[in-house]
Amino acid sequence: MLFNFSTICRQQRLISQRVLTKTTHNTNHTRTINGTRRFLSSSSSSKSTNTTKWALGIVGGGTVLTIGTVAYINNHVGGSEGLQRTTNFYSLAIPKYIEYRYHMIRESPDEVWDKLHEETSKLGLDKIMELQGFYVKR
C-alpha cells in the first residue's frame, strides 16, 4: 500500500525530531551559575549533532525520493511494464527528433529530408507494430 507524499514527509520529520532530541539530550550538560541553569555542550557534541542532522536529512530525502518515484511509476506510467514500453518508444522518438532539428537548423536540401522521412517512417511503423497495444489492435 502506498502512502501519499505528505504523510511520508510528516512521518520522516517526526522520526528525525525524535532522534535529534535523544542525541542532544545525551550530549548536553547543565551547570547552575548564580542561580540560573545553563545548558553546556562540548564542541564535539555539536559537531556530531550537525553530522547527525545532515545524515538524517540525506537518508530522509533519499527515502522520500525513492517512494515518490515508485508511486509515480505505478500511478502514471503503468508499473514496470509501462516504464519499459515508454522507454522503448522514446529510444526511437528522441534521437529522431534531434536529427530532424539538426537538419532544420542546417537547412538541409530536399533530398536529405526525403531520405530522413523515408527512414523515419519505416522505423516508426516497425516500432508501432512492436508495441501494439494502444497503437494497433489485432
XYZ file of C-alpha atoms in Angstrom:
138
model
C 0.000 0.000 0.000
C 1.383 3.387 -0.985
C 1.135 6.399 1.276
C 0.603 9.881 -0.008
C 3.594 12.197 -0.140
C 2.597 14.490 2.773
C 2.103 11.533 5.146
C 5.563 10.197 4.320
C 7.168 13.620 4.856
C 5.373 14.059 8.190
C 6.482 10.620 9.413
C 10.084 11.263 8.350
C 10.091 14.632 10.145
C 8.778 13.035 13.373
C 11.437 10.320 13.258
C 14.151 12.949 12.690
C 12.908 15.023 15.639
C 12.926 12.002 17.967
C 16.474 11.023 17.029
C 17.752 14.594 17.351
C 16.054 15.020 20.732
C 17.726 11.859 22.036
C 21.094 12.966 20.630
C 21.011 16.444 22.163
C 19.651 15.090 25.454
C 22.574 12.729 25.866
C 25.302 15.255 24.995
C 24.080 18.388 26.852
C 25.274 19.093 30.390
C 23.739 21.540 32.843
C 25.500 23.832 35.271
C 23.969 26.260 37.700
C 25.746 29.620 37.765
C 24.460 32.388 40.085
C 21.126 30.632 40.492
C 20.481 30.268 36.735
C 20.531 26.963 34.957
C 22.799 26.888 31.900
C 22.990 24.186 29.268
C 26.514 23.439 28.175
C 27.665 21.204 25.405
C 31.109 20.388 24.173
C 32.174 21.380 20.673
C 32.489 17.726 19.663
C 28.874 17.010 20.570
C 27.622 19.943 18.478
C 29.671 18.625 15.561
C 28.136 15.186 15.967
C 24.685 16.764 16.187
C 25.306 18.620 12.913
C 26.577 15.430 11.316
C 23.505 13.587 12.566
C 21.241 16.272 11.106
C 22.964 16.034 7.734
C 22.830 12.238 7.744
C 19.147 12.195 8.661
C 18.407 14.790 6.001
C 20.167 12.769 3.320
C 18.560 9.481 4.360
C 15.122 11.079 4.709
C 15.404 12.859 1.373
C 16.537 9.670 -0.348
C 13.663 7.728 1.201
C 11.065 10.273 0.136
C 12.554 10.474 -3.382
C 12.539 6.689 -3.764
C 8.967 6.286 -2.527
C 7.803 9.191 -4.689
C 9.463 7.712 -7.789
C 7.899 4.300 -7.227
C 4.478 5.879 -6.648
C 4.784 7.986 -9.821
C 5.778 4.977 -11.934
C 2.902 2.896 -10.563
C 0.262 5.623 -10.863
C 1.236 7.434 -14.066
C 3.383 5.165 -16.221
C 1.703 1.807 -15.654
C 4.217 -0.001 -13.465
C 7.361 -1.674 -14.737
C 5.719 -2.811 -17.990
C 4.566 0.731 -18.745
C 8.013 2.110 -17.918
C 9.613 -0.413 -20.267
C 7.178 0.456 -23.087
C 7.712 4.187 -22.556
C 11.493 3.772 -22.629
C 11.219 1.620 -25.750
C 9.149 4.285 -27.558
C 11.326 7.240 -26.581
C 14.520 5.369 -27.534
C 13.368 5.929 -31.131
C 11.450 9.202 -30.810
C 14.074 11.364 -29.073
C 17.029 10.589 -31.396
C 14.822 11.123 -34.456
C 13.536 14.422 -33.052
C 17.124 15.587 -32.519
C 18.028 14.515 -36.053
C 15.077 16.465 -37.510
C 16.028 19.569 -35.501
C 19.632 19.243 -36.674
C 18.571 19.207 -40.347
C 16.167 22.069 -39.714
C 18.964 24.234 -38.278
C 21.347 23.270 -41.081
C 18.622 23.994 -43.650
C 19.340 20.709 -45.405
C 18.284 20.222 -49.041
C 15.059 18.410 -50.011
C 16.894 15.170 -50.890
C 18.130 14.838 -47.299
C 14.602 15.497 -45.952
C 13.087 12.885 -48.291
C 15.628 10.278 -47.174
C 15.054 11.187 -43.498
C 11.245 10.929 -43.881
C 11.552 7.543 -45.616
C 13.888 6.121 -42.956
C 11.917 7.506 -40.013
C 8.551 6.310 -41.324
C 9.870 2.732 -41.705
C 11.400 2.749 -38.205
C 8.235 4.317 -36.761
C 5.998 1.656 -38.333
C 8.270 -1.108 -37.008
C 8.116 0.408 -33.506
C 4.308 0.719 -33.678
C 3.957 -2.913 -34.731
C 6.337 -3.977 -31.954
C 4.476 -2.086 -29.208
C 0.922 -2.830 -30.443
C -1.476 -2.235 -27.510
C -2.517 1.409 -27.674
C -1.210 1.815 -31.216
C -2.505 -1.288 -33.065
C -5.391 -3.583 -32.188
C -5.398 -7.055 -33.711
